[in-house]
mmCIF file of C-alpha atoms and ligand atoms in Angstrom:
data_model
loop_
_atom_site.group_PDB
_atom_site.id
_atom_site.type_symbol
_atom_site.label_atom_id
_atom_site.label_comp_id
_atom_site.label_asym_id
_atom_site.label_seq_id
_atom_site.Cartn_x
_atom_site.Cartn_y
_atom_site.Cartn_z
ATOM 1 C CA MET A 227 3.121 -5.304 -11.296
ATOM 2 C CA GLY A 228 4.260 -3.190 -14.040
ATOM 3 C CA PRO A 229 6.498 -5.191 -17.018
ATOM 4 C CA GLY A 230 8.427 -7.704 -15.573
ATOM 5 C CA GLY A 231 7.526 -6.874 -11.635
ATOM 6 C CA PRO A 232 6.075 -9.798 -9.801
ATOM 7 C CA VAL A 233 2.840 -11.117 -9.978
ATOM 8 C CA CYS A 234 1.298 -9.261 -7.577
ATOM 9 C CA SER A 235 -3.035 -9.504 -6.328
ATOM 10 C CA ARG A 236 -4.786 -7.437 -7.513
ATOM 11 C CA LEU A 237 -6.095 -5.826 -3.922
ATOM 12 C CA VAL A 238 -3.147 -6.249 -1.351
ATOM 13 C CA ALA A 239 -3.843 -6.926 2.564
ATOM 14 C CA GLY A 240 -2.605 -3.547 4.188
ATOM 15 C CA PHE A 241 -0.889 -4.793 8.251
ATOM 16 C CA TRP A 242 -0.251 -1.318 9.307
ATOM 17 C CA ARG A 243 -3.007 -1.567 10.957
ATOM 18 C CA LEU A 244 -2.720 -4.784 12.979
ATOM 19 C CA ARG A 245 -1.958 -3.904 16.782
ATOM 20 C CA LYS A 246 -4.475 -2.233 17.031
ATOM 21 C CA TRP A 247 -6.386 -5.301 16.329
ATOM 22 C CA ASP A 248 -4.868 -6.961 18.917
ATOM 23 C CA TYR A 249 -4.621 -10.568 16.869
ATOM 24 C CA SER A 250 -3.412 -13.662 18.821
ATOM 25 C CA THR A 251 -1.201 -15.562 16.042
ATOM 26 C CA GLU A 252 -4.097 -18.070 15.829
ATOM 27 C CA VAL A 253 -6.573 -15.260 15.217
ATOM 28 C CA LEU A 254 -3.829 -13.248 12.598
ATOM 29 C CA ASP A 255 -2.638 -17.229 10.794
ATOM 30 C CA ARG A 256 -7.038 -17.397 9.828
ATOM 31 C CA PHE A 257 -7.145 -14.294 8.453
ATOM 32 C CA VAL A 258 -3.878 -14.119 6.454
ATOM 33 C CA ARG A 259 -5.662 -17.684 4.979
ATOM 34 C CA SER A 260 -8.558 -15.963 4.287
ATOM 35 C CA CYS A 261 -7.243 -13.696 2.394
ATOM 36 C CA ILE A 262 -5.331 -15.756 0.732
ATOM 37 C CA ASP A 263 -8.183 -17.285 0.165
ATOM 38 C CA HIS A 264 -10.427 -14.731 -1.587
ATOM 39 C CA GLY A 265 -6.706 -14.090 -3.280
ATOM 40 C CA VAL A 266 -5.975 -10.927 -1.692
ATOM 41 C CA THR A 267 -2.288 -12.543 -1.763
ATOM 42 C CA THR A 268 -0.539 -9.133 -1.578
ATOM 43 C CA MET A 269 1.066 -8.930 2.390
ATOM 44 C CA ASP A 270 1.482 -4.934 3.091
ATOM 45 C CA HIS A 271 4.456 -4.222 5.967
ATOM 46 C CA ALA A 272 5.852 -1.347 7.107
ATOM 47 C CA ASP A 273 9.531 -1.666 9.304
ATOM 48 C CA ILE A 274 7.850 0.993 11.918
ATOM 49 C CA TYR A 275 4.552 -0.848 11.482
ATOM 50 C CA GLY A 276 2.970 -0.815 15.336
ATOM 51 C CA ASP A 277 5.580 0.833 16.395
ATOM 52 C CA TYR A 278 8.861 -2.014 14.758
ATOM 53 C CA THR A 279 6.413 -4.419 15.618
ATOM 54 C CA CYS A 280 3.758 -5.706 13.191
ATOM 55 C CA GLU A 281 6.244 -7.583 11.686
ATOM 56 C CA GLU A 282 7.462 -9.800 13.581
ATOM 57 C CA HIS A 283 4.316 -10.677 14.746
ATOM 58 C CA PHE A 284 3.218 -11.317 11.423
ATOM 59 C CA GLY A 285 5.809 -13.372 11.951
ATOM 60 C CA ARG A 286 4.897 -15.542 13.852
ATOM 61 C CA VAL A 287 1.673 -17.127 11.070
ATOM 62 C CA ILE A 288 4.724 -17.336 9.228
ATOM 63 C CA GLY A 289 6.375 -19.569 11.760
ATOM 64 C CA LEU A 290 3.626 -21.419 12.839
ATOM 65 C CA GLU A 291 3.580 -23.579 9.093
ATOM 66 C CA PRO A 292 6.433 -21.416 6.434
ATOM 67 C CA SER A 293 5.069 -23.431 3.715
ATOM 68 C CA LEU A 294 2.530 -20.836 3.578
ATOM 69 C CA ARG A 295 5.247 -17.064 2.636
ATOM 70 C CA GLN A 296 5.190 -19.704 -1.351
ATOM 71 C CA SER A 297 1.289 -18.508 -0.770
ATOM 72 C CA MET A 298 1.878 -14.645 -0.733
ATOM 73 C CA GLU A 299 3.866 -11.270 -1.691
ATOM 74 C CA ILE A 300 5.854 -9.434 0.700
ATOM 75 C CA VAL A 301 6.028 -5.468 0.792
ATOM 76 C CA THR A 302 7.596 -3.927 3.327
ATOM 77 C CA LYS A 303 8.973 -0.327 3.939
ATOM 78 C CA CYS A 304 12.748 1.678 4.934
ATOM 79 C CA GLY A 305 13.785 5.082 5.728
ATOM 80 C CA ILE A 306 11.460 6.420 8.585
ATOM 81 C CA MET A 307 13.537 6.435 11.457
ATOM 82 C CA LEU A 308 11.037 6.682 14.599
ATOM 83 C CA GLN A 309 11.045 9.401 17.782
ATOM 84 C CA ASN A 310 10.459 8.526 20.904
ATOM 85 C CA SER A 311 9.330 4.584 19.846
ATOM 86 C CA HIS A 312 9.567 1.847 22.572
ATOM 87 C CA THR A 313 10.636 -1.041 21.035
ATOM 88 C CA ARG A 314 14.351 0.931 19.431
ATOM 89 C CA PRO A 315 14.530 3.820 21.605
ATOM 90 C CA GLY A 316 17.140 7.243 21.065
ATOM 91 C CA ILE A 317 15.800 8.526 18.115
ATOM 92 C CA THR A 318 14.771 12.392 19.946
ATOM 93 C CA HIS A 319 13.863 13.882 16.316
ATOM 94 C CA GLN A 320 12.017 12.023 13.477
ATOM 95 C CA HIS A 321 13.709 11.830 10.723
ATOM 96 C CA TYR A 322 14.226 9.755 6.911
ATOM 97 C CA ASN A 323 17.920 7.960 6.576
ATOM 98 C CA THR A 324 18.263 6.613 2.818
ATOM 99 C CA GLY A 325 20.753 5.009 3.112
ATOM 100 C CA ALA A 326 22.885 2.466 1.815
ATOM 101 C CA ASP A 327 23.910 0.656 5.644
ATOM 102 C CA CYS A 328 20.135 2.063 6.544
ATOM 103 C CA ILE A 329 18.229 0.812 3.953
ATOM 104 C CA ILE A 330 20.238 -3.141 4.261
ATOM 105 C CA SER A 331 20.267 -2.752 7.876
ATOM 106 C CA SER A 332 16.927 -2.126 8.106
ATOM 107 C CA VAL A 333 16.040 -4.955 5.485
ATOM 108 C CA ASP A 334 18.023 -7.746 7.354
ATOM 109 C CA ARG A 335 15.661 -7.481 10.623
ATOM 110 C CA SER A 336 12.021 -7.591 8.089
ATOM 111 C CA LEU A 337 13.367 -10.553 6.942
ATOM 112 C CA ALA A 338 14.815 -11.684 11.124
ATOM 113 C CA MET A 339 10.967 -10.627 11.640
ATOM 114 C CA LEU A 340 9.115 -11.875 9.234
ATOM 115 C CA GLN A 341 10.792 -15.262 9.269
ATOM 116 C CA THR A 342 11.128 -15.063 5.279
ATOM 117 C CA ASP A 343 14.427 -14.839 3.101
ATOM 118 C CA TYR A 344 13.760 -12.637 0.917
ATOM 119 C CA LEU A 345 11.498 -9.641 0.029
ATOM 120 C CA ASP A 346 9.076 -9.857 -2.553
ATOM 121 C CA VAL A 347 9.455 -5.921 -2.962
ATOM 122 C CA LEU A 348 10.986 -2.478 -1.098
ATOM 123 C CA LEU A 349 10.162 0.252 -0.988
ATOM 124 C CA ILE A 350 11.486 2.975 0.619
ATOM 125 C CA HIS A 351 9.012 4.814 3.185
ATOM 126 C CA ARG A 352 9.218 8.204 1.893
ATOM 127 C CA PRO A 353 10.886 10.378 0.124
ATOM 128 C CA ASP A 354 13.928 11.361 1.952
ATOM 129 C CA THR A 355 15.356 15.110 0.756
ATOM 130 C CA LEU A 356 18.939 14.054 1.864
ATOM 131 C CA MET A 357 18.576 10.935 -1.221
ATOM 132 C CA ASN A 358 21.818 10.175 -2.961
ATOM 133 C CA ALA A 359 20.158 7.936 -5.543
ATOM 134 C CA ASP A 360 23.704 6.676 -6.151
ATOM 135 C CA GLU A 361 23.858 5.381 -2.929
ATOM 136 C CA THR A 362 20.373 4.252 -2.456
ATOM 137 C CA ALA A 363 20.464 2.595 -5.614
ATOM 138 C CA GLU A 364 23.882 0.684 -5.198
ATOM 139 C CA ALA A 365 21.487 -0.922 -1.599
ATOM 140 C CA PHE A 366 18.974 -1.620 -4.118
ATOM 141 C CA GLN A 367 21.276 -4.073 -6.286
ATOM 142 C CA THR A 368 23.336 -5.232 -2.940
ATOM 143 C CA LEU A 369 20.138 -6.219 -1.772
ATOM 144 C CA ALA A 370 18.949 -7.568 -5.442
ATOM 145 C CA ARG A 371 22.483 -9.291 -6.025
ATOM 146 C CA ASP A 372 22.565 -11.339 -2.424
ATOM 147 C CA GLY A 373 18.402 -12.419 -3.133
ATOM 148 C CA LYS A 374 16.932 -10.385 -0.096
ATOM 149 C CA VAL A 375 14.644 -8.306 -2.427
ATOM 150 C CA LYS A 376 13.093 -9.217 -5.473
ATOM 151 C CA TYR A 377 11.674 -5.734 -6.681
ATOM 152 C CA PHE A 378 12.030 -2.623 -5.828
ATOM 153 C CA GLY A 379 9.880 0.206 -5.978
ATOM 154 C CA VAL A 380 8.397 4.278 -4.079
ATOM 155 C CA SER A 381 6.043 5.257 -1.161
ATOM 156 C CA ASN A 382 4.887 8.873 -1.430
ATOM 157 C CA PHE A 383 7.143 10.352 -4.200
ATOM 158 C CA THR A 384 6.772 12.890 -6.724
ATOM 159 C CA ASN A 385 7.514 11.613 -10.335
ATOM 160 C CA THR A 386 10.747 14.235 -10.186
ATOM 161 C CA GLN A 387 12.125 11.654 -6.835
ATOM 162 C CA THR A 388 11.087 9.239 -8.310
ATOM 163 C CA SER A 389 12.682 10.039 -11.740
ATOM 164 C CA LEU A 390 15.814 10.381 -10.101
ATOM 165 C CA LEU A 391 16.402 7.027 -8.022
ATOM 166 C CA GLN A 392 15.614 5.479 -12.098
ATOM 167 C CA SER A 393 18.282 7.132 -13.240
ATOM 168 C CA ARG A 394 20.719 5.537 -10.692
ATOM 169 C CA LEU A 395 19.260 1.591 -11.302
ATOM 170 C CA PRO A 396 19.832 -1.108 -13.934
ATOM 171 C CA PHE A 397 16.014 -2.498 -13.478
ATOM 172 C CA PRO A 398 12.517 -0.927 -13.292
ATOM 173 C CA LEU A 399 10.855 0.275 -10.337
ATOM 174 C CA ILE A 400 8.283 -1.149 -9.559
ATOM 175 C CA THR A 401 5.596 1.046 -8.079
ATOM 176 C CA ASN A 402 4.780 4.062 -6.178
ATOM 177 C CA GLN A 403 2.369 3.563 -3.137
ATOM 178 C CA ILE A 404 0.816 6.884 -2.287
ATOM 179 C CA GLU A 405 -2.377 8.097 -1.442
ATOM 180 C CA CYS A 406 -5.394 7.554 -2.969
ATOM 181 C CA SER A 407 -8.707 7.841 -2.561
ATOM 182 C CA VAL A 408 -12.557 8.943 -3.375
ATOM 183 C CA PHE A 409 -11.058 10.888 -0.929
ATOM 184 C CA LYS A 410 -7.585 11.802 -1.795
ATOM 185 C CA PRO A 411 -7.993 11.949 -5.761
ATOM 186 C CA GLU A 412 -5.822 14.435 -7.097
ATOM 187 C CA PRO A 413 -2.846 11.360 -8.168
ATOM 188 C CA MET A 414 -5.106 11.266 -10.235
ATOM 189 C CA TYR A 415 -4.477 15.061 -11.243
ATOM 190 C CA ASP A 416 -1.286 16.306 -10.371
ATOM 191 C CA GLY A 417 0.889 14.262 -12.758
ATOM 192 C CA ILE A 418 1.597 11.262 -10.269
ATOM 193 C CA LEU A 419 -0.903 8.734 -12.494
ATOM 194 C CA ASP A 420 0.177 10.081 -15.346
ATOM 195 C CA TYR A 421 3.856 9.542 -14.786
ATOM 196 C CA CYS A 422 2.793 5.802 -13.925
ATOM 197 C CA GLN A 423 0.952 4.908 -17.022
ATOM 198 C CA GLN A 424 3.673 6.754 -18.493
ATOM 199 C CA HIS A 425 6.511 5.060 -16.785
ATOM 200 C CA ARG A 426 3.770 1.912 -17.333
ATOM 201 C CA ILE A 427 4.915 1.610 -12.849
ATOM 202 C CA ASN A 428 1.632 0.140 -11.318
ATOM 203 C CA PRO A 429 0.914 2.345 -7.963
ATOM 204 C CA MET A 430 -0.414 1.372 -5.484
ATOM 205 C CA ALA A 431 -2.869 3.504 -3.296
ATOM 206 C CA TRP A 432 -2.665 3.273 0.491
ATOM 207 C CA SER A 433 -5.928 4.449 2.786
ATOM 208 C CA PRO A 434 -8.128 3.273 -0.580
ATOM 209 C CA LEU A 435 -11.381 3.957 1.553
ATOM 210 C CA GLY A 436 -9.679 7.476 3.086
ATOM 211 C CA GLY A 437 -8.893 5.326 6.437
ATOM 212 C CA GLY A 438 -12.331 5.100 7.192
ATOM 213 C CA GLN A 439 -13.482 8.332 6.189
ATOM 214 C CA LEU A 440 -16.306 5.914 4.131
ATOM 215 C CA PHE A 441 -18.528 5.553 6.989
ATOM 216 C CA ASN A 442 -16.973 7.806 9.539
ATOM 217 C CA GLU A 443 -16.740 11.571 8.693
ATOM 218 C CA HIS A 444 -19.628 13.032 7.731
ATOM 219 C CA ASP A 445 -19.528 15.963 6.324
ATOM 220 C CA ASP A 446 -21.022 17.277 3.238
ATOM 221 C CA ARG A 447 -18.691 16.209 0.803
ATOM 222 C CA ALA A 448 -18.077 13.023 2.553
ATOM 223 C CA THR A 449 -22.353 12.494 2.250
ATOM 224 C CA ALA A 450 -22.372 13.021 -1.268
ATOM 225 C CA LEU A 451 -19.542 10.076 -1.479
ATOM 226 C CA ARG A 452 -21.795 8.464 0.486
ATOM 227 C CA ASP A 453 -24.670 9.240 -2.078
ATOM 228 C CA VAL A 454 -23.352 8.519 -5.684
ATOM 229 C CA LEU A 455 -21.340 5.309 -4.709
ATOM 230 C CA SER A 456 -24.155 4.060 -3.212
ATOM 231 C CA SER A 457 -26.598 4.763 -6.545
ATOM 232 C CA VAL A 458 -24.347 3.334 -8.747
ATOM 233 C CA GLY A 459 -23.454 0.350 -6.448
ATOM 234 C CA ARG A 460 -27.445 0.007 -7.045
ATOM 235 C CA GLU A 461 -26.873 -0.063 -10.720
ATOM 236 C CA ALA A 462 -24.020 -1.949 -10.971
ATOM 237 C CA GLY A 463 -25.847 -4.719 -9.824
ATOM 238 C CA GLY A 464 -26.132 -4.034 -6.124
ATOM 239 C CA PHE A 465 -22.945 -3.552 -5.017
ATOM 240 C CA GLY A 466 -22.189 -1.458 -1.095
ATOM 241 C CA PRO A 467 -20.726 2.089 -1.959
ATOM 242 C CA GLU A 468 -17.664 1.184 0.026
ATOM 243 C CA GLN A 469 -17.654 -1.553 -3.277
ATOM 244 C CA VAL A 470 -18.280 0.257 -5.627
ATOM 245 C CA ALA A 471 -15.092 2.903 -4.477
ATOM 246 C CA LEU A 472 -12.689 0.305 -4.597
ATOM 247 C CA ALA A 473 -13.717 -0.235 -8.557
ATOM 248 C CA TRP A 474 -13.781 3.414 -9.359
ATOM 249 C CA LEU A 475 -9.740 3.357 -8.606
ATOM 250 C CA LEU A 476 -9.772 -0.483 -9.772
ATOM 251 C CA HIS A 477 -10.898 1.628 -13.160
ATOM 252 C CA HIS A 478 -8.249 4.098 -13.808
ATOM 253 C CA PRO A 479 -5.976 3.298 -16.482
ATOM 254 C CA SER A 480 -2.410 3.047 -14.809
ATOM 255 C CA ALA A 481 -3.545 -0.063 -12.920
ATOM 256 C CA ILE A 482 -3.818 0.256 -9.337
ATOM 257 C CA PHE A 483 -3.350 -2.038 -7.048
ATOM 258 C CA PRO A 484 -5.887 -0.443 -3.514
ATOM 259 C CA VAL A 485 -4.160 -1.460 -0.679
ATOM 260 C CA LEU A 486 -7.430 -2.439 2.126
ATOM 261 C CA GLY A 487 -6.817 -1.802 5.598
ATOM 262 C CA THR A 488 -9.758 -3.788 7.003
ATOM 263 C CA GLY A 489 -8.579 -6.659 10.149
ATOM 264 C CA LYS A 490 -12.189 -8.381 9.172
ATOM 265 C CA THR A 491 -12.342 -11.016 6.928
ATOM 266 C CA ASP A 492 -15.997 -11.274 5.920
ATOM 267 C CA ARG A 493 -14.328 -7.329 4.511
ATOM 268 C CA ILE A 494 -11.767 -8.372 2.662
ATOM 269 C CA ALA A 495 -14.120 -10.921 0.772
ATOM 270 C CA SER A 496 -16.557 -8.141 0.245
ATOM 271 C CA ALA A 497 -13.489 -5.930 -0.925
ATOM 272 C CA SER A 498 -12.677 -8.708 -3.413
ATOM 273 C CA ALA A 499 -15.584 -8.950 -5.330
ATOM 274 C CA SER A 500 -15.421 -5.027 -6.028
ATOM 275 C CA VAL A 501 -12.479 -6.241 -9.150
ATOM 276 C CA GLU A 502 -16.122 -7.694 -10.717
ATOM 277 C CA ILE A 503 -18.076 -4.173 -10.999
ATOM 278 C CA SER A 504 -17.702 -2.721 -14.062
ATOM 279 C CA LEU A 505 -18.490 1.041 -15.048
ATOM 280 C CA SER A 506 -19.142 3.543 -17.024
ATOM 281 C CA ARG A 507 -17.581 6.598 -17.874
ATOM 282 C CA GLU A 508 -20.502 8.391 -17.012
ATOM 283 C CA GLN A 509 -20.762 6.478 -13.551
ATOM 284 C CA TRP A 510 -16.991 7.175 -12.679
ATOM 285 C CA TYR A 511 -17.119 10.950 -13.564
ATOM 286 C CA ARG A 512 -20.231 11.762 -11.254
ATOM 287 C CA ILE A 513 -17.923 10.258 -8.443
ATOM 288 C CA TRP A 514 -15.180 12.057 -9.777
ATOM 289 C CA SER A 515 -17.559 15.454 -9.346
ATOM 290 C CA ALA A 516 -17.931 14.183 -6.209
ATOM 291 C CA SER A 517 -14.924 13.251 -5.336
ATOM 292 C CA THR A 518 -13.262 17.099 -6.069
ATOM 293 C CA GLY A 519 -16.314 19.194 -5.831
ATOM 294 C CA LYS A 520 -16.680 20.071 -9.173
ATOM 295 C CA PRO A 521 -18.767 19.675 -11.898
ATOM 296 C CA VAL A 522 -17.082 18.257 -14.446
ATOM 297 C CA PRO A 523 -15.679 21.341 -17.239
HETATM 298 P P1 LIG B 876 -8.800 2.446 4.922
HETATM 299 O O1 LIG B 876 -9.377 0.851 4.098
HETATM 300 O O2 LIG B 876 -8.977 3.505 3.699
HETATM 301 O O3 LIG B 876 -9.304 1.734 6.196
HETATM 302 C C1 LIG B 876 -9.266 1.354 6.724
HETATM 303 C C2 LIG B 876 -9.046 1.799 7.684
HETATM 304 O O4 LIG B 876 -10.726 1.986 7.792
HETATM 305 C C3 LIG B 876 -10.601 0.623 9.043
HETATM 306 O O5 LIG B 876 -10.207 1.582 10.742
HETATM 307 C C4 LIG B 876 -11.180 -0.344 8.557
HETATM 308 O O6 LIG B 876 -11.870 -1.265 10.645
HETATM 309 C C5 LIG B 876 -11.916 1.000 8.488
HETATM 310 N N1 LIG B 876 -13.061 0.137 7.144
HETATM 311 C C6 LIG B 876 -12.961 -0.994 6.410
HETATM 312 N N2 LIG B 876 -13.414 -1.171 5.086
HETATM 313 C C7 LIG B 876 -14.998 -0.827 6.683
HETATM 314 C C8 LIG B 876 -16.171 -1.238 6.955
HETATM 315 N N3 LIG B 876 -17.268 -1.296 5.511
HETATM 316 N N4 LIG B 876 -17.634 -0.407 7.223
HETATM 317 C C9 LIG B 876 -16.203 0.316 8.450
HETATM 318 N N5 LIG B 876 -15.796 0.550 8.566
HETATM 319 C C10 LIG B 876 -14.600 -0.078 7.576
HETATM 320 O O7 LIG B 876 -7.129 1.164 3.932
HETATM 321 P P2 LIG B 876 -5.383 2.315 5.833
HETATM 322 O O8 LIG B 876 -5.780 1.455 6.486
HETATM 323 O O9 LIG B 876 -5.838 3.810 5.585
HETATM 324 O O10 LIG B 876 -4.607 1.670 4.976
HETATM 325 C C11 LIG B 876 -4.203 0.497 3.804
HETATM 326 C C12 LIG B 876 -2.960 0.269 4.370
HETATM 327 O O11 LIG B 876 -1.907 1.241 3.391
HETATM 328 C C13 LIG B 876 -2.728 0.201 5.471
HETATM 329 O O12 LIG B 876 -2.422 -0.962 6.565
HETATM 330 C C14 LIG B 876 -0.597 -0.131 5.030
HETATM 331 O O13 LIG B 876 -0.218 -1.162 4.758
HETATM 332 C C15 LIG B 876 -0.882 0.824 3.470
HETATM 333 N N6 LIG B 876 -0.258 3.197 4.351
HETATM 334 C C16 LIG B 876 0.594 2.780 3.781
HETATM 335 C C17 LIG B 876 1.540 4.305 4.060
HETATM 336 C C18 LIG B 876 2.337 4.558 2.860
HETATM 337 O O14 LIG B 876 2.737 6.114 3.540
HETATM 338 N N7 LIG B 876 2.795 3.922 1.886
HETATM 339 C C19 LIG B 876 0.802 4.680 5.097
HETATM 340 C C20 LIG B 876 -0.467 4.158 5.504
HETATM 341 C C21 LIG B 876 -0.977 2.950 5.042
HETATM 342 P P3 LIG B 876 -11.950 -1.709 10.489
HETATM 343 O O15 LIG B 876 -10.744 -2.547 10.493
HETATM 344 O O16 LIG B 876 -12.791 -2.439 11.218
HETATM 345 O O17 LIG B 876 -12.802 -3.095 8.842
#
């Protein structure tokens, strides 16, 4: 990911929905191993997922066999202070905190929960209007010096927010994790992906299947998208609409890393085949038209 950045899998497994899956440690262990077997070795977390419980649940899998840690890359995030948390009560108004103490204590907690002594990538989860870039950058450098975090990035940042933080760092931010999919094509034309390509930052795309909208939304746009994705999938050699939706992201020249949200091993297997789909420009723009609801001008 990025020049000199970590080696990550092109498809990433996301664990935001882990608590809803209601998996035992043994079932989660099988799921994680299946991801790795299908080449999905990068695991996306955040301190807040599952009301601060998902990292701990995942960490129990590493605890079963600590050597498994060497087979994966762990991304996690910090900076959101959840209100009305049952696990960490006391915050009555949701806010962001990118102060040095908050970042460092969040990383220490993530390391303990995940049963690991390093994070491959740490992201600031959402832009904090009160971010003091000098202080945030200093915290990143402390974490890097202490060997707790190897690489750093941002999430949901605008280009100017990314550029501001980058201006205070002696090493490159390696990603901006943003919402991007056939349901959310805006980063393709609002400048976010141009900036990533210009600065050789590989974006990560969250909710790459629209958070499930591809399957459960039935308005005109979703129907048109399913039709064109299915038709392109047939032309490409018998692929499903969800595989083509991922291939559409993978095809973008900024080298997007989609973050999958499924908890099903068969869907991980199917998603992993999307890297084999090659799309012509004409097919890509047919999907673009269905996504934006506009003909190509
Ligand atoms: P998604 O892959 O777009 O959506 C996942 C949902 O779609 C799940 O409910 C899944 O259900 C369903 N699904 C997937 N394949 C399906 C299929 N073939 N048929 C029917 N349903 C299917 O991604 P997401 O979960 O919204 O987000 C992915 C990851 O991005 C998260 O886990 C998290 O790591 C990250 N994220 C980051 C941010 C951020 O601010 N940085 C925000 C949101 C998410 P099943 O489990 O039943 O397959």
